[in-house]
Amino acid sequence: MCGIVGILGKKPVALQVLDALKRLEYRGYDSAGVATLEDGHLARRRAEGKLGNLELKLSEAPLSGAIGIGHTRWATHGRPNETNAHPHATDKLAVVHNGIIENFAELKAELQAEGIVFETQTDTEVVAQLVTAKLRDGKSPMEAVATTLPRLRGAFALAFLFEGVSDMLIGARHGPPLAVGWGDGEMYLGSDALALAPFTDEVTYLEDGDWVVLTRTDAVIRDMDGHPVDRVRQRVPTNSFLASKGNHRHFMVKEIYEQPEVVARTIAHYVDFAAGLACPPPLPFAWKDLRRVSITACGTASLAGHVARYWFERLARLPVELDVASEFRYREAPLDPGELAMFISQSGETADTLASLRYAKSQGQRILSVVNVPTSTMARESEAVAPTLAGVEVGVASTKAFTCQLATLLSLAIAAGRERGTLSEAEERRLVAALNGIPELMTEALHLEGEIELLARDLARARDVLYLGRGTAYPIALEGALKLKELSYIHAEGYAAGELKHGPIALIDETMPVIVIAPYDSVFEKTVSNMQEVAARGGRILLVTDARGAREAAMDTMGTIVMPDCDPVVAPILYAVAIQLIAYHTAVFMGKDVDQPRNLAKSVTVE
Ligand code: M6R
């Protein structure tokens, strides 16, 4: 998604803005731009494609202003070309925007009727033109922004720079996050604290509806009614800032390799090693008082929720209703007051998940969020937070955040089972021991990388790939297909193995690899029957199983990945490593940009 930066500095800021934009690259973007004031006059440099193109433009035609705004654009309205790249400007101002102005067509028509000619296909340009019209009417920049904001519908974060005004930036937030950074005689705006990390670790997160007037020494924040408001100034721990790739080729593979460590750290947060029991930090509700739980999330996070449904229902006998947030938010689901609504999100900013959280809150639900970014909007708006301790995840494809979500959710399900009396202490100890063993098994699984890399070369030739699984391996099959699609652009589908014969079996022929996720568990034999059905139709099977599964299946496959043995309950956490490596190596072999796949954004702050 788009990234916003603003700097009120003491010396030329264009390269600092560029540096901050580089730190927002992980969010996904397709063009970028910078605007500064050169002797009081607005000047812009914009470029299609990667930041390197903008950097080149800035080296050919440098900007020297000590105040500036910058933007990485993830196209929503209009193609990702230079014309549509931000900042958008008039003779009065330049503006950058993250989000969508939903009523832009109506506003544009109104402005066009007044004779305004638009240069771009973007929704953002209406904001530039609306504020400009007010400036022409004699309003001050503050008045012009204050009277424009109520006219905008949708989700947006904005930053404005004004012609001739060298000591003021204005920012506004209505949806996507925006942080104010506090420097020494310098002030900053950024889509997240990560962008501002080289300049300051002291930030204030704007609340929804806030807008801020920044000078070099102060930030005055107002709510949507124009009343000045106090917002917390906080230090963001430096260890939550962007890491480097280290010796790894891509952030994604670095993050895959970090999993044993971050999953262990996450488990340690929820488990008492000495006692061998689950001991999550206290929650403001009792599991035994609940009759049902709803779990809502998007993408990979929703697949973590899908696995968790099996855990909560089986271990805690707690019915779970699961939905993707984009559907849940408009479904008007009847929710009994006092029940638990859980939200899972790496970023804590995903627009649909956040909207679902707010809906659940309005329905009197208890709100528990499983989030990776502790300062995120979801974390701030939840009644309780179960943190995942994955650290900053840069790769657009979620890996370590997913396995940390799983570890967190299993710990919670075990604790819920104990409290509800559905798990004996002996069972709890067995499960906790299995969970504690996971990081070491993940390390072992990573040793399979060479073997997986070879198999991936074969997969890279496929046009379509089918993933099958049963029980908790089913959501892992879905996650495998999602990872392969997003990284390699190969069409992939995940199916419950038992659903195969209800349709997808028609697709099977000798060109179709079928990846079967099947730890040796209570449903293994059923999955083997489905594999037989695939083999009988000439399908090529890639089996991901354990030693016993490989032995018992006794089938000809295009490859069998033999995972370390583990308790079937924790298998989804371990088997995630295999499907991540499969997708990663297939995409790398095909020469794809695995850290920033086309069209994708890390934090999806629009609908
Ligand atoms: O930040 P979130 O966990 O809320 O993000 C949800 C999805 O956008 C995310 O998991 C997405 O599906 C990933 N690209 C998957 O790898």
PDB file of C-alpha atoms and ligand atoms in Angstrom, residues 298-301 344-350 353 378 396-398 405 479 482-483 486 600-604, ligand 1:
ATOM      1  CA  CYS A 298      -7.619 -11.584   5.879  1.00  0.00           C
ATOM      2  CA  GLY A 299      -5.285 -13.643   3.713  1.00  0.00           C
ATOM      3  CA  THR A 300      -2.669 -15.669   5.501  1.00  0.00           C
ATOM      4  CA  ALA A 301      -3.864 -14.397   8.884  1.00  0.00           C
ATOM      5  CA  ILE A 344      -5.718 -11.821  13.604  1.00  0.00           C
ATOM      6  CA  SER A 345      -3.384  -9.494  11.763  1.00  0.00           C
ATOM      7  CA  GLN A 346       0.334  -9.128  11.239  1.00  0.00           C
ATOM      8  CA  SER A 347       0.160  -5.397  10.566  1.00  0.00           C
ATOM      9  CA  GLY A 348      -2.790  -4.574  12.791  1.00  0.00           C
ATOM     10  CA  GLU A 349      -3.838  -2.086  10.102  1.00  0.00           C
ATOM     11  CA  THR A 350      -5.687  -4.166   7.484  1.00  0.00           C
ATOM     12  CA  THR A 353     -10.113  -6.534   9.633  1.00  0.00           C
ATOM     13  CA  MET A 378      -6.022  -2.847  16.033  1.00  0.00           C
ATOM     14  CA  VAL A 396       5.217  -9.168   1.459  1.00  0.00           C
ATOM     15  CA  ALA A 397       4.507 -12.885   1.716  1.00  0.00           C
ATOM     16  CA  SER A 398       3.787 -13.575   5.343  1.00  0.00           C
ATOM     17  CA  GLN A 405       0.146 -16.557  14.945  1.00  0.00           C
ATOM     18  CA  GLU A 479      -1.821 -21.337   2.593  1.00  0.00           C
ATOM     19  CA  LEU A 482      -1.778 -18.726  -1.619  1.00  0.00           C
ATOM     20  CA  LYS A 483       2.002 -18.539  -1.174  1.00  0.00           C
ATOM     21  CA  GLU A 486       1.458 -14.633  -4.778  1.00  0.00           C
ATOM     22  CA  LEU A 600       0.710  -6.912  -3.775  1.00  0.00           C
ATOM     23  CA  ALA A 601       0.937  -4.719  -0.715  1.00  0.00           C
ATOM     24  CA  LYS A 602       2.214  -5.624   2.716  1.00  0.00           C
ATOM     25  CA  SER A 603      -0.346  -3.737   4.693  1.00  0.00           C
ATOM     26  CA  VAL A 604      -3.706  -3.484   2.946  1.00  0.00           C
TER      27      VAL A 604
HETATM   28  O1  M6R B   1      -1.386  -7.558   8.109  1.00  0.00           O
HETATM   29  P1  M6R B   1      -2.408  -8.644   7.970  1.00  0.00           P
HETATM   30  O2  M6R B   1      -1.993  -9.899   8.654  1.00  0.00           O
HETATM   31  O3  M6R B   1      -3.770  -8.211   8.433  1.00  0.00           O
HETATM   32  O4  M6R B   1      -2.496  -8.948   6.439  1.00  0.00           O
HETATM   33  C1  M6R B   1      -3.441  -9.840   5.932  1.00  0.00           C
HETATM   34  C2  M6R B   1      -3.134 -10.226   4.505  1.00  0.00           C
HETATM   35  O5  M6R B   1      -3.118  -9.088   3.686  1.00  0.00           O
HETATM   36  C3  M6R B   1      -1.799 -10.953   4.378  1.00  0.00           C
HETATM   37  O6  M6R B   1      -1.727 -12.071   5.199  1.00  0.00           O
HETATM   38  C4  M6R B   1      -1.568 -11.390   2.915  1.00  0.00           C
HETATM   39  O7  M6R B   1      -2.478 -12.384   2.583  1.00  0.00           O
HETATM   40  C5  M6R B   1      -0.121 -11.874   2.723  1.00  0.00           C
HETATM   41  N1  M6R B   1       0.453 -11.274   1.546  1.00  0.00           N
HETATM   42  C6  M6R B   1       0.002 -13.320   2.551  1.00  0.00           C
HETATM   43  O8  M6R B   1       1.319 -13.735   2.366  1.00  0.00           O
END
